[in-house]
Structure formats: C-alpha cells, structure tokens
C-alpha cells in the first residue's frame, strides 16, 4: 500500500487553514510529496502561490479536480466538502476533511492522533478533523482520563478570530484601526457570517460562536460536546460548553472544569501531563508561568496550566488550555493524521 511519494491536493488553499497546511507541507512532513494541486473557488482561480520555490497556479475546485490525487485536504467550508469530497474519494484519494460535514458520520473516523489513532484503520476514504476547540481540549484531557477516569467536563472558550477565516482577521484589524482613530467600527462577519446581526469584535467579547441551535446552545458548543464524546468514545460523558469569541488573532484559550472518577492531586495531574504527547505543561504560579495565546501561536503543541483543585468538590479540577487553533486545531492535526497513516502503512 505504501507509496514513496504522494500527489497532494489542498481545497481552500488560499484560506487561513489552507495556507497553514501548505506551509507545513512545504517543510515539515515525514512523507514525500510528488505533486501539489491547489484548489479554491472561481474567485482565486488563476492566481499563483509559491510552494518549494515553484509557482503553482490555483485552479477552481471541480468534481474532476482529483484525478491522480492520493491525499486531499479539504478546508473550504461544509458546503464545498458536501459537494466535492465524494468525487475525491471515488478518484482514489484519501480525504482529510477539516469541516463539520462528515464528523459525526458513523463510518468516518474523527481523529486526534494523540488520542484515537487506532480508529484510522477503519477509514473508508474520509477522515474528519475535529473542531479546533474540541481538539485541543481532548489532547489534554485524554491522558488525564486514562489515569483517573473522567465523569464531567464544563468548558468556557476564549476563541481567536482566525477560527472564522482570513476575512475575520482583517475585520478585527480594520475595526481596531477605525476605533483608535475615533471612528465607528463596521462589522460584517462576526459573530456568525450566516446570522442576521453583526457586532464589532475589536475591544469587545462576543458570547456567540456560530449560529444558535434550538436548545439555546450555539452550533460551536453543540459541535464541541458531540465531537468530544465521539473522540473519547464515551456517550455517557457529561459535558457543557460556552463558546466565546475574543479579540485575539491566533490561539484559542479554554477554562476547563473536570470531575474525575478517581481521587487525584494537582501534583498527580501535572505529572501525567508532563509526559503526555503533544502537551506542554506551563504551570508555575510562583513564576507567573501559564499558557497564553500570544505565545502559543505558531506552535504545534497544546499548552496547559493553572491546574487547581476545586474548593468544594474533591474530584473536581480546573485547567487552562491554550493552542494555536489553525495549527493543532486544524492544519497540523491534518498533516499529523497523514503522517500517522504513512507510519501505520494504511496509505
Ligand atoms: P477562509 O480563510 O475564509 O478560507 C476559505 C477557503 O475556502 C478559501 O481558500 C476559499 O477560496 C475557499 N472556498 C470558498 N468557497 C469555495 C468554493 N465554493 N469552492 C472552492 N473553494 C472555496 O476560511 P478558513 O478559516 O481557512 O476555514 C475554511 C474551513 O475550514 C471552514 O469553513 C471550516 O469548515 C474549516 N475549519 C476547520 C477548523 C477546525 O477546527 N478543524 C478550523 C477552522 C476552519 P477563495 O480564495 O477562492 O475564496
Ligand atoms: C470552523 O461551512 C461553513 O460555513 C464552515 C463553518 C466552520 C466550521 C465548520 O462547521 O466546519 C467555520 C469554522 C468550523 C469547524 O471547525 O467546525
């Protein structure tokens, strides 16, 4: 099965996630790349992007775009994945899908390599990358659960604007410039492009990420809860989430409260996390050492600190988890999935 080098396609190559995938593919993969096909909407078709000192012309993503492609990364929104993923699979490509379109399908593995790489062997052509907020959280909670069991999670997120794409990053910068110059901020993307009203994110905090669902939770919160249960293979896990957008460019932060099955101390948890793959422990209150998005940006690891015992519930703990939402939260996890498949000889 194992090939020496792979023809890779990136659908959404001009986007925030696609650009990060390309920069990882350029220098940092454990597999060889023979050819790269860059795909986008009609808007960017014909433009050129450089890859390994070559200029590659972007093409419009079409059903016929996947001939000869071995691996197709999709990050162009759910609608595009719905329309094109099956053509890629039918052409023989393995699809790594960053959208929510297939994540909850029973025959699609939803993979964080540090947590559930074993599910990759069951793939039928599509592997889904979890939502960024669920992804960084399970990377840290999985080793804690293995050691002490896990009954309940209550999480509040502080999510960066880059999670909403390149236009949202530009909007934050333009609003900040306008407001500092004494003008009114114009808003047209956040909190959710598909919703009715828009609010400024500069100098503000938005308690809405994605659109609302019928039970009062937003779609981001629903995705976080459902996906966490699927990745952890624990439908009985108790979980609630509040997802909040903050004026940060890159790096999602999370305040996470957990209830364990078995007794543990802060020292026990720190010890487990200090040997966990993909996790960096930054937890020295006396030295003011704790994770922050400004310093996590550009890194592929997930950072954890502020680990405290709950004052009232002996098996309850509080943690602060930070990671680059475009790297571990999307692009790096996607590339890592391929590296794991190559290593396991299933691609
Ligand atoms: P973005 O910066 O807005 O980029 C969107 C990309 O999709 C652009 O390359 C755009 O191409 C392309 N595109 C848009 N409409 C298209 C169409 N009809 N056909 C083909 N390509 C089209 O957004 P982003 O932040 O990169 O996110 C992209 C998607 O990735 C999201 O919608 C989401 O589903 C997923 N995502 C996942 C995670 C995660 O946690 N796993 C995180 C962030 C995003 P043009 O240049 O032609 O417009
Ligand atoms: C992150 O289809 C769309 O409009 C994309 C919405 C989106 C998603 C999603 O649901 O796929 C934007 C940003 C995500 C995600 O990772 O869940």
Coordinates of N, CA and C in Angstrom, one line a residue, residues 24-258:
X24 N 3.1 23.9 6.3 CA 3.6 22.6 6.9 C 4.0 21.6 5.8
X25 N 3.3 21.5 4.7 CA 3.7 20.6 3.7 C 5.0 21.0 3.0
X26 N 5.3 22.3 3.0 CA 6.5 22.8 2.4 C 7.7 22.3 3.1
X27 N 7.7 22.2 4.4 CA 9.0 21.9 5.1 C 8.9 20.8 6.1
X28 N 7.7 20.5 6.6 CA 7.7 19.8 7.9 C 7.1 18.4 7.9
X29 N 6.9 17.8 6.7 CA 6.3 16.5 6.7 C 7.2 15.3 6.7
X30 N 6.7 14.2 7.3 CA 7.5 13.0 7.3 C 7.3 12.1 6.1
X31 N 6.5 12.7 5.1 CA 6.3 11.9 3.9 C 6.6 12.8 2.7
X32 N 6.9 12.1 1.6 CA 7.4 12.8 0.4 C 6.2 13.3 -0.5
X33 N 6.4 14.4 -1.1 CA 5.3 14.9 -2.0 C 5.8 15.0 -3.4
X34 N 5.1 14.4 -4.3 CA 5.5 14.4 -5.7 C 4.8 15.6 -6.5
X35 N 3.6 15.9 -6.1 CA 2.9 17.0 -6.8 C 1.9 17.6 -5.9
X36 N 1.7 18.9 -6.1 CA 0.7 19.6 -5.3 C -0.4 20.3 -6.2
X37 N -1.6 20.0 -5.9 CA -2.7 20.7 -6.7 C -3.4 21.7 -5.7
X38 N -3.5 22.9 -6.1 CA -4.1 23.9 -5.2 C -5.5 24.3 -5.8
X39 N -6.5 24.2 -4.9 CA -7.8 24.4 -5.4 C -8.5 25.5 -4.5
X40 N -9.4 26.2 -5.1 CA -10.2 27.3 -4.4 C -11.5 27.5 -5.2
X41 N -12.1 28.6 -4.9 CA -13.3 29.0 -5.6 C -12.9 29.6 -6.9
X42 N -13.8 30.0 -7.8 CA -13.6 30.7 -9.0 C -12.8 32.0 -8.7
X43 N -13.1 32.6 -7.6 CA -12.5 33.9 -7.2 C -11.0 33.9 -7.3
X44 N -10.4 32.9 -6.8 CA -8.9 32.9 -6.7 C -8.3 32.0 -7.8
X45 N -9.1 31.4 -8.6 CA -8.6 30.5 -9.7 C -7.7 31.4 -10.6
X46 N -6.6 30.9 -11.0 CA -5.7 31.6 -11.9 C -4.6 32.4 -11.2
X47 N -4.8 32.7 -9.9 CA -3.7 33.3 -9.1 C -2.7 32.2 -8.8
X48 N -1.5 32.7 -8.5 CA -0.4 31.8 -8.2 C 0.1 31.8 -6.8
X49 N 0.5 30.7 -6.2 CA 1.1 30.6 -4.9 C 2.4 29.9 -5.0
X50 N 3.4 30.3 -4.2 CA 4.7 29.6 -4.3 C 4.7 28.5 -3.3
X51 N 5.3 27.4 -3.8 CA 5.5 26.2 -3.0 C 6.8 25.6 -3.3
X52 N 7.7 25.5 -2.3 CA 9.1 25.0 -2.5 C 9.7 25.6 -3.7
X53 N 9.7 27.0 -3.7 CA 10.3 27.8 -4.7 C 9.8 27.6 -6.1
X54 N 8.6 27.0 -6.2 CA 7.9 26.9 -7.5 C 6.6 27.7 -7.5
X55 N 6.2 28.2 -8.6 CA 4.9 28.9 -8.7 C 3.8 27.9 -9.1
X56 N 2.8 27.8 -8.3 CA 1.7 26.9 -8.7 C 0.4 27.7 -8.9
X57 N -0.2 27.4 -10.0 CA -1.5 28.2 -10.4 C -2.6 27.5 -9.7
X58 N -3.4 28.3 -9.0 CA -4.6 27.8 -8.3 C -5.7 27.5 -9.3
X59 N -6.4 26.4 -9.1 CA -7.5 26.0 -10.0 C -8.8 26.1 -9.3
X60 N -9.9 26.2 -10.0 CA -11.2 26.2 -9.4 C -11.5 24.7 -9.0
X61 N -12.0 24.5 -7.8 CA -12.2 23.1 -7.3 C -13.5 22.6 -8.0
X62 N -13.3 21.5 -8.7 CA -14.4 20.9 -9.5 C -14.4 19.4 -9.3
X63 N -15.5 18.7 -9.6 CA -15.6 17.2 -9.4 C -14.4 16.5 -10.1
X64 N -13.9 17.1 -11.2 CA -12.8 16.5 -12.0 C -11.4 16.8 -11.5
X65 N -11.3 17.6 -10.4 CA -10.0 18.1 -9.9 C -9.1 17.0 -9.3
X66 N -9.6 15.8 -9.0 CA -8.9 14.9 -8.1 C -8.2 13.7 -8.8
X67 N -8.2 13.7 -10.2 CA -7.6 12.6 -10.9 C -6.1 12.5 -10.5
X68 N -5.7 11.3 -10.1 CA -4.3 11.1 -9.7 C -3.9 11.6 -8.3
X69 N -4.9 12.2 -7.6 CA -4.6 12.7 -6.3 C -4.6 11.6 -5.2
X70 N -3.6 11.5 -4.4 CA -3.5 10.5 -3.3 C -4.1 11.0 -2.0
X71 N -3.9 12.2 -1.7 CA -4.3 12.8 -0.4 C -5.0 14.2 -0.7
X72 N -6.2 14.4 -0.3 CA -6.9 15.7 -0.5 C -7.3 16.3 0.9
X73 N -6.7 17.4 1.2 CA -7.0 18.2 2.4 C -8.2 19.1 2.0
X74 N -9.3 19.1 2.7 CA -10.4 20.0 2.5 C -10.5 21.0 3.6
X75 N -10.5 22.3 3.3 CA -10.8 23.3 4.3 C -11.4 24.5 3.5
X76 N -12.6 24.3 3.0 CA -13.2 25.3 2.2 C -14.7 25.4 2.6
X77 N -15.0 25.0 3.8 CA -16.4 25.1 4.3 C -17.2 23.8 4.1
X78 N -18.2 23.6 4.8 CA -19.0 22.4 4.8 C -19.7 22.2 3.4
X79 N -20.2 23.3 2.8 CA -20.9 23.1 1.5 C -20.0 22.5 0.5
X80 N -18.7 23.0 0.4 CA -17.8 22.5 -0.6 C -17.4 21.1 -0.3
X81 N -17.3 20.7 1.0 CA -17.0 19.3 1.3 C -18.2 18.4 0.9
X82 N -19.4 18.9 1.2 CA -20.6 18.1 0.8 C -20.6 17.9 -0.7
X83 N -20.2 18.9 -1.5 CA -20.3 18.8 -2.9 C -19.2 18.0 -3.5
X84 N -18.0 18.0 -2.9 CA -16.8 17.5 -3.7 C -16.1 16.3 -3.0
X85 N -16.3 16.1 -1.7 CA -15.5 15.1 -1.1 C -15.7 13.7 -1.8
X86 N -16.9 13.4 -2.1 CA -17.1 12.0 -2.7 C -16.5 11.8 -4.0
X87 N -16.3 12.9 -4.8 CA -15.6 12.8 -6.1 C -14.1 12.5 -5.8
X88 N -13.6 13.1 -4.8 CA -12.2 12.9 -4.4 C -12.0 11.4 -4.0
X89 N -12.9 10.9 -3.2 CA -12.8 9.5 -2.7 C -13.0 8.6 -3.9
X90 N -13.9 8.9 -4.8 CA -14.2 8.0 -5.9 C -12.9 8.0 -6.8
X91 N -12.2 9.1 -6.9 CA -11.0 9.1 -7.7 C -9.8 8.4 -7.0
X92 N -10.0 7.9 -5.8 CA -9.0 7.1 -5.1 C -8.2 7.9 -4.1
X93 N -8.6 9.1 -3.8 CA -7.9 9.9 -2.8 C -8.4 9.6 -1.4
X94 N -7.5 9.7 -0.4 CA -7.9 9.7 1.0 C -8.1 11.2 1.3
X95 N -9.3 11.5 1.9 CA -9.7 12.9 2.2 C -9.5 13.1 3.7
X96 N -8.8 14.2 4.0 CA -8.7 14.7 5.3 C -9.6 16.0 5.4
X97 N -10.7 15.8 6.0 CA -11.7 16.9 5.9 C -11.8 17.8 7.2
X98 N -11.5 19.1 7.1 CA -11.5 20.0 8.2 C -12.9 20.5 8.6
X99 N -13.9 20.2 7.8 CA -15.2 20.8 8.1 C -16.0 19.9 9.0
X100 N -17.2 20.4 9.4 CA -18.1 19.6 10.3 C -18.9 18.7 9.5
X101 N -18.8 18.7 8.1 CA -19.8 18.0 7.3 C -19.9 16.5 7.6
X102 N -18.8 15.8 7.8 CA -18.8 14.3 8.0 C -18.4 13.9 9.4
X103 N -18.1 14.8 10.3 CA -17.5 14.5 11.6 C -18.3 13.5 12.4
X104 N -19.7 13.6 12.3 CA -20.5 12.8 13.2 C -21.0 11.5 12.4
X105 N -20.6 11.3 11.2 CA -21.0 10.1 10.4 C -20.3 8.9 11.1
X106 N -21.1 7.8 11.2 CA -20.6 6.7 12.0 C -19.4 6.0 11.2
X107 N -19.4 6.1 9.9 CA -18.3 5.4 9.2 C -17.1 6.4 8.9
X108 N -17.1 7.5 9.6 CA -15.9 8.5 9.4 C -15.2 8.6 10.7
X109 N -13.9 8.2 10.8 CA -13.1 8.4 12.0 C -12.9 9.9 12.2
X110 N -13.0 10.3 13.5 CA -12.8 11.7 13.9 C -11.6 11.7 14.7
X111 N -10.4 12.2 14.1 CA -9.2 11.8 14.7 C -8.3 12.9 15.3
X112 N -7.8 12.6 16.5 CA -6.7 13.4 17.1 C -5.6 12.3 17.3
X113 N -4.5 12.3 16.6 CA -3.6 11.2 16.7 C -3.1 10.9 18.1
X114 N -3.0 11.8 19.0 CA -2.5 11.5 20.3 C -3.6 10.8 21.1
X115 N -4.9 10.8 20.6 CA -6.0 10.3 21.4 C -6.5 9.0 20.8
X116 N -6.8 9.0 19.5 CA -7.5 7.8 18.9 C -7.0 7.4 17.5
X117 N -5.7 7.4 17.4 CA -5.1 7.0 16.1 C -5.6 5.6 15.7
X118 N -5.9 4.8 16.7 CA -6.4 3.4 16.3 C -7.6 3.4 15.4
X119 N -8.4 4.5 15.4 CA -9.6 4.5 14.6 C -9.3 4.7 13.1
X120 N -8.1 5.1 12.8 CA -7.7 5.4 11.4 C -7.8 4.2 10.5
X121 N -7.6 3.0 11.1 CA -7.6 1.8 10.3 C -9.0 1.5 9.7
X122 N -10.0 2.1 10.3 CA -11.4 1.8 9.9 C -11.9 2.7 8.7
X123 N -11.0 3.6 8.2 CA -11.5 4.6 7.3 C -12.0 4.1 6.0
X124 N -13.0 4.8 5.4 CA -13.5 4.4 4.1 C -13.3 5.5 3.1
X125 N -12.1 6.2 3.3 CA -11.8 7.2 2.3 C -11.8 8.6 2.9
X126 N -12.6 8.8 4.0 CA -12.7 10.1 4.6 C -12.3 10.0 6.1
X127 N -11.4 11.0 6.4 CA -11.1 11.1 7.9 C -11.4 12.5 8.2
X128 N -12.1 12.7 9.3 CA -12.5 14.1 9.7 C -11.6 14.6 10.8
X129 N -11.3 15.9 10.7 CA -10.5 16.6 11.7 C -11.5 17.3 12.6
X130 N -11.4 17.1 14.0 CA -12.4 17.7 14.9 C -12.4 19.3 14.8
X131 N -13.4 19.8 15.4 CA -13.5 21.3 15.6 C -12.3 21.7 16.5
X132 N -11.7 22.8 16.2 CA -10.5 23.2 16.9 C -10.6 23.3 18.4
X133 N -11.8 23.7 18.9 CA -11.9 23.8 20.4 C -12.0 22.5 21.1
X134 N -12.7 21.5 20.4 CA -12.8 20.2 21.0 C -11.4 19.5 20.9
X135 N -10.7 19.8 19.8 CA -9.4 19.1 19.5 C -8.4 19.4 20.6
X136 N -8.2 20.7 20.9 CA -7.1 21.0 21.8 C -7.5 20.5 23.2
X137 N -8.8 20.5 23.6 CA -9.2 20.1 24.9 C -9.0 18.6 25.1
X138 N -9.4 17.8 24.1 CA -9.2 16.3 24.3 C -7.7 15.9 24.3
X139 N -6.9 16.7 23.6 CA -5.5 16.4 23.6 C -4.9 16.4 25.1
X140 N -5.5 17.3 25.9 CA -5.0 17.4 27.3 C -5.8 16.4 28.2
X141 N -7.2 16.3 27.9 CA -8.0 15.6 28.8 C -7.8 14.1 28.7
X142 N -7.4 13.6 27.5 CA -7.3 12.2 27.3 C -6.3 11.5 28.2
X143 N -5.1 12.0 28.4 CA -4.2 11.4 29.3 C -4.7 11.5 30.8
X144 N -5.4 12.5 31.1 CA -5.9 12.6 32.5 C -7.0 11.6 32.7
X145 N -7.8 11.4 31.7 CA -8.9 10.4 31.8 C -8.3 9.0 31.9
X146 N -7.2 8.7 31.1 CA -6.6 7.4 31.2 C -6.1 7.1 32.6
X147 N -5.6 8.1 33.3 CA -5.0 7.9 34.6 C -6.1 7.9 35.7
X148 N -7.1 8.7 35.6 CA -8.0 8.9 36.7 C -9.5 8.8 36.4
X149 N -9.8 8.5 35.1 CA -11.3 8.4 34.7 C -11.8 9.8 34.6
X150 N -12.9 10.0 33.8 CA -13.4 11.3 33.6 C -15.0 11.3 33.6
X151 N -15.6 12.0 34.5 CA -17.1 11.9 34.5 C -17.8 13.1 33.8
X152 N -17.1 14.3 34.0 CA -17.8 15.5 33.6 C -16.9 16.6 33.1
X153 N -17.3 17.4 32.1 CA -16.5 18.5 31.6 C -17.4 19.7 31.5
X154 N -17.0 20.8 32.1 CA -17.7 22.1 31.8 C -16.6 23.1 31.3
X155 N -16.8 23.6 30.1 CA -15.7 24.4 29.4 C -16.3 25.7 29.0
X156 N -15.5 26.8 29.2 CA -15.7 28.1 28.5 C -14.5 28.4 27.7
X157 N -14.8 28.8 26.4 CA -13.7 29.1 25.5 C -13.5 30.6 25.3
X158 N -12.3 30.9 24.9 CA -11.9 32.3 24.5 C -11.3 32.2 23.2
X159 N -12.1 32.3 22.1 CA -11.6 31.8 20.8 C -11.2 33.0 19.9
X160 N -10.0 32.7 19.2 CA -9.4 33.8 18.3 C -10.2 33.9 17.1
X161 N -10.1 35.1 16.5 CA -10.9 35.4 15.2 C -10.4 34.6 14.0
X162 N -9.1 34.1 14.0 CA -8.7 33.4 12.9 C -9.5 32.1 12.7
X163 N -10.2 31.6 13.7 CA -11.1 30.5 13.6 C -12.2 30.8 12.6
X164 N -12.5 32.0 12.3 CA -13.5 32.4 11.4 C -13.0 32.8 10.0
X165 N -11.7 32.6 9.8 CA -11.1 32.8 8.5 C -10.4 34.1 8.3
X166 N -9.8 34.2 7.1 CA -8.9 35.4 6.8 C -9.7 36.7 6.9
X167 N -11.0 36.7 6.4 CA -11.7 37.9 6.4 C -12.0 38.4 7.8
X168 N -12.2 37.5 8.8 CA -12.4 37.9 10.2 C -11.2 38.5 10.8
X169 N -10.0 38.0 10.4 CA -8.7 38.5 10.9 C -8.7 40.0 10.4
X170 N -8.9 40.2 9.1 CA -8.9 41.5 8.6 C -9.9 42.5 9.2
X171 N -11.1 41.9 9.5 CA -12.1 42.7 10.1 C -11.7 43.2 11.5
X172 N -11.1 42.3 12.3 CA -10.6 42.8 13.7 C -9.6 43.9 13.5
X173 N -8.6 43.7 12.6 CA -7.6 44.8 12.4 C -8.2 46.1 12.0
X174 N -9.1 46.0 11.0 CA -9.7 47.2 10.5 C -10.6 47.9 11.6
X175 N -11.3 47.1 12.3 CA -12.1 47.7 13.4 C -11.2 48.4 14.4
X176 N -10.1 47.7 14.8 CA -9.2 48.3 15.8 C -8.7 49.6 15.3
X177 N -8.2 49.6 14.0 CA -7.7 50.9 13.5 C -8.7 52.0 13.5
X178 N -10.0 51.7 13.0 CA -11.0 52.7 13.0 C -11.3 53.2 14.4
X179 N -11.5 52.3 15.3 CA -11.8 52.8 16.7 C -10.7 53.6 17.3
X180 N -9.5 53.2 17.1 CA -8.4 54.0 17.7 C -8.3 55.4 17.0
X181 N -8.8 55.5 15.8 CA -8.8 56.8 15.1 C -10.1 57.6 15.4
X182 N -10.9 57.0 16.3 CA -12.2 57.7 16.7 C -13.4 57.5 15.8
X183 N -13.3 56.5 14.9 CA -14.4 56.3 14.0 C -15.2 55.1 14.6
X184 N -16.4 54.9 14.0 CA -17.2 53.7 14.4 C -16.7 52.5 13.7
X185 N -16.8 51.3 14.4 CA -16.3 50.1 13.8 C -17.4 49.5 12.9
X186 N -17.0 49.0 11.7 CA -18.0 48.3 10.8 C -17.9 46.8 11.0
X187 N -19.0 46.1 11.1 CA -19.0 44.7 11.4 C -19.8 44.0 10.3
X188 N -19.2 42.9 9.7 CA -20.0 42.2 8.6 C -19.7 40.7 8.6
X189 N -19.0 40.2 9.7 CA -18.7 38.7 9.7 C -19.1 38.1 11.0
X190 N -18.6 38.7 12.1 CA -18.8 38.0 13.4 C -20.1 38.6 14.1
X191 N -20.7 37.8 14.9 CA -20.3 36.5 15.5 C -20.5 35.4 14.5
X192 N -21.4 35.4 13.5 CA -21.6 34.3 12.6 C -22.0 34.9 11.2
X193 N -21.2 34.5 10.2 CA -21.5 35.1 8.9 C -22.9 34.8 8.4
X194 N -23.4 33.6 8.8 CA -24.8 33.2 8.3 C -25.9 33.8 9.2
X195 N -25.6 34.5 10.3 CA -26.7 35.1 11.1 C -27.1 36.4 10.7
X196 N -28.1 37.0 11.4 CA -28.8 38.3 10.9 C -28.0 39.5 11.3
X197 N -27.4 39.5 12.5 CA -26.8 40.7 13.0 C -25.3 40.5 13.2
X198 N -24.5 41.6 13.0 CA -23.1 41.5 13.2 C -22.7 42.6 14.3
X199 N -21.7 42.2 15.1 CA -21.2 43.1 16.2 C -19.7 43.2 16.0
X200 N -19.2 44.4 16.4 CA -17.7 44.5 16.4 C -17.0 43.5 17.4
X201 N -15.9 43.0 17.0 CA -15.1 42.2 17.9 C -13.9 43.0 18.5
X202 N -13.5 44.1 17.9 CA -12.4 44.9 18.4 C -12.9 45.5 19.8
X203 N -12.1 45.4 20.8 CA -12.4 45.9 22.1 C -13.7 45.4 22.7
X204 N -14.0 44.1 22.3 CA -15.3 43.5 22.7 C -15.1 42.0 22.9
X205 N -16.2 41.4 23.4 CA -16.2 39.9 23.6 C -17.6 39.5 23.2
X206 N -17.6 38.5 22.3 CA -18.9 38.0 21.8 C -19.3 36.6 22.3
X207 N -20.4 36.5 23.1 CA -20.7 35.2 23.6 C -21.5 34.4 22.6
X208 N -21.1 34.4 21.4 CA -21.7 33.6 20.3 C -20.6 33.2 19.3
X209 N -20.5 31.9 19.1 CA -19.6 31.4 18.0 C -20.4 30.5 17.2
X210 N -20.6 30.9 15.9 CA -21.5 30.1 15.0 C -23.0 30.5 15.4
X211 N -23.9 29.9 14.7 CA -25.4 30.2 14.8 C -26.0 29.5 16.0
X212 N -27.1 29.9 16.5 CA -27.8 29.3 17.6 C -28.6 28.0 17.1
X213 N -28.6 27.0 18.0 CA -29.5 25.9 17.7 C -30.7 26.0 18.6
X214 N -31.7 25.1 18.5 CA -33.0 25.2 19.2 C -32.9 25.2 20.7
X215 N -31.8 24.5 21.3 CA -31.8 24.4 22.8 C -31.0 25.5 23.4
X216 N -30.7 26.6 22.7 CA -30.1 27.8 23.3 C -28.5 27.7 23.2
X217 N -28.0 26.5 22.9 CA -26.6 26.4 22.7 C -26.2 26.8 21.2
X218 N -25.0 27.3 21.0 CA -24.7 27.6 19.6 C -24.2 26.3 18.9
X219 N -24.1 26.4 17.6 CA -23.6 25.2 16.9 C -22.2 24.8 17.3
X220 N -21.3 25.9 17.6 CA -20.0 25.6 18.0 C -20.0 24.8 19.3
X221 N -20.9 25.2 20.2 CA -21.0 24.5 21.5 C -21.5 23.0 21.3
X222 N -22.5 22.9 20.4 CA -23.0 21.5 20.1 C -21.9 20.7 19.5
X223 N -21.2 21.3 18.5 CA -20.1 20.5 17.9 C -19.1 20.1 19.0
X224 N -18.7 21.0 19.8 CA -17.7 20.6 20.9 C -18.2 19.4 21.7
X225 N -19.4 19.5 22.1 CA -19.9 18.4 23.0 C -20.0 17.1 22.3
X226 N -20.7 17.1 21.1 CA -20.8 15.9 20.4 C -19.5 15.3 20.0
X227 N -18.6 16.1 19.5 CA -17.3 15.6 19.0 C -16.5 15.1 20.1
X228 N -16.5 15.7 21.2 CA -15.7 15.2 22.4 C -16.1 13.8 22.8
X229 N -17.5 13.6 22.8 CA -18.0 12.3 23.2 C -17.6 11.3 22.2
X230 N -17.6 11.6 20.9 CA -17.2 10.7 19.8 C -15.7 10.3 19.9
X231 N -14.9 11.4 20.0 CA -13.4 11.1 20.1 C -13.1 10.3 21.3
X232 N -13.7 10.6 22.4 CA -13.4 9.9 23.6 C -14.1 8.6 23.8
X233 N -15.0 8.3 22.8 CA -15.7 7.0 22.7 C -16.5 6.8 24.1
X234 N -17.2 7.9 24.5 CA -17.9 7.9 25.8 C -19.2 8.7 25.7
X235 N -20.3 8.1 25.2 CA -21.5 8.8 25.0 C -22.1 9.3 26.4
X236 N -21.7 8.6 27.5 CA -22.2 8.9 28.8 C -21.5 10.1 29.5
X237 N -20.4 10.5 28.9 CA -19.6 11.7 29.5 C -20.6 12.9 29.6
X238 N -20.5 13.5 30.8 CA -21.4 14.7 31.0 C -20.6 15.9 30.5
X239 N -21.2 16.7 29.7 CA -20.4 17.9 29.2 C -21.3 19.1 28.8
X240 N -20.9 20.3 29.2 CA -21.5 21.5 28.7 C -20.4 22.5 28.3
X241 N -20.8 23.4 27.3 CA -19.8 24.3 26.8 C -20.4 25.7 26.6
X242 N -19.5 26.7 26.8 CA -19.9 28.1 26.4 C -18.8 28.6 25.6
X243 N -19.1 28.9 24.3 CA -18.0 29.3 23.4 C -18.1 30.8 23.1
X244 N -17.0 31.5 23.3 CA -16.9 32.9 23.3 C -15.8 33.4 22.4
X245 N -16.1 34.4 21.6 CA -15.0 35.0 20.7 C -14.4 36.2 21.3
X246 N -13.1 36.2 21.3 CA -12.3 37.4 21.9 C -11.4 38.0 20.8
X247 N -11.0 39.3 21.1 CA -10.2 40.0 20.0 C -8.7 39.5 20.0
X248 N -8.5 38.3 19.7 CA -7.2 37.7 19.7 C -7.1 37.2 18.2
X249 N -5.9 37.3 17.6 CA -5.8 36.9 16.2 C -5.7 35.4 16.1
X250 N -4.7 34.8 16.9 CA -4.5 33.3 16.8 C -4.3 32.8 18.2
X251 N -4.9 31.6 18.4 CA -4.7 30.9 19.7 C -6.0 30.9 20.5
X252 N -6.6 29.7 20.6 CA -7.8 29.6 21.4 C -7.4 29.2 22.8
X253 N -8.1 29.9 23.8 CA -7.9 29.6 25.2 C -9.1 28.9 25.8
X254 N -9.0 28.1 26.8 CA -10.2 27.4 27.4 C -10.0 27.3 28.9
X255 N -11.0 27.7 29.6 CA -11.1 27.4 31.0 C -11.9 26.1 31.2
X256 N -11.3 25.1 31.7 CA -11.9 23.8 31.7 C -12.1 23.3 33.1
X257 N -13.3 22.9 33.5 CA -13.6 22.3 34.8 C -13.9 20.8 34.6
X258 N -13.2 19.9 35.3 CA -13.4 18.5 35.1 C -13.7 17.8 36.4

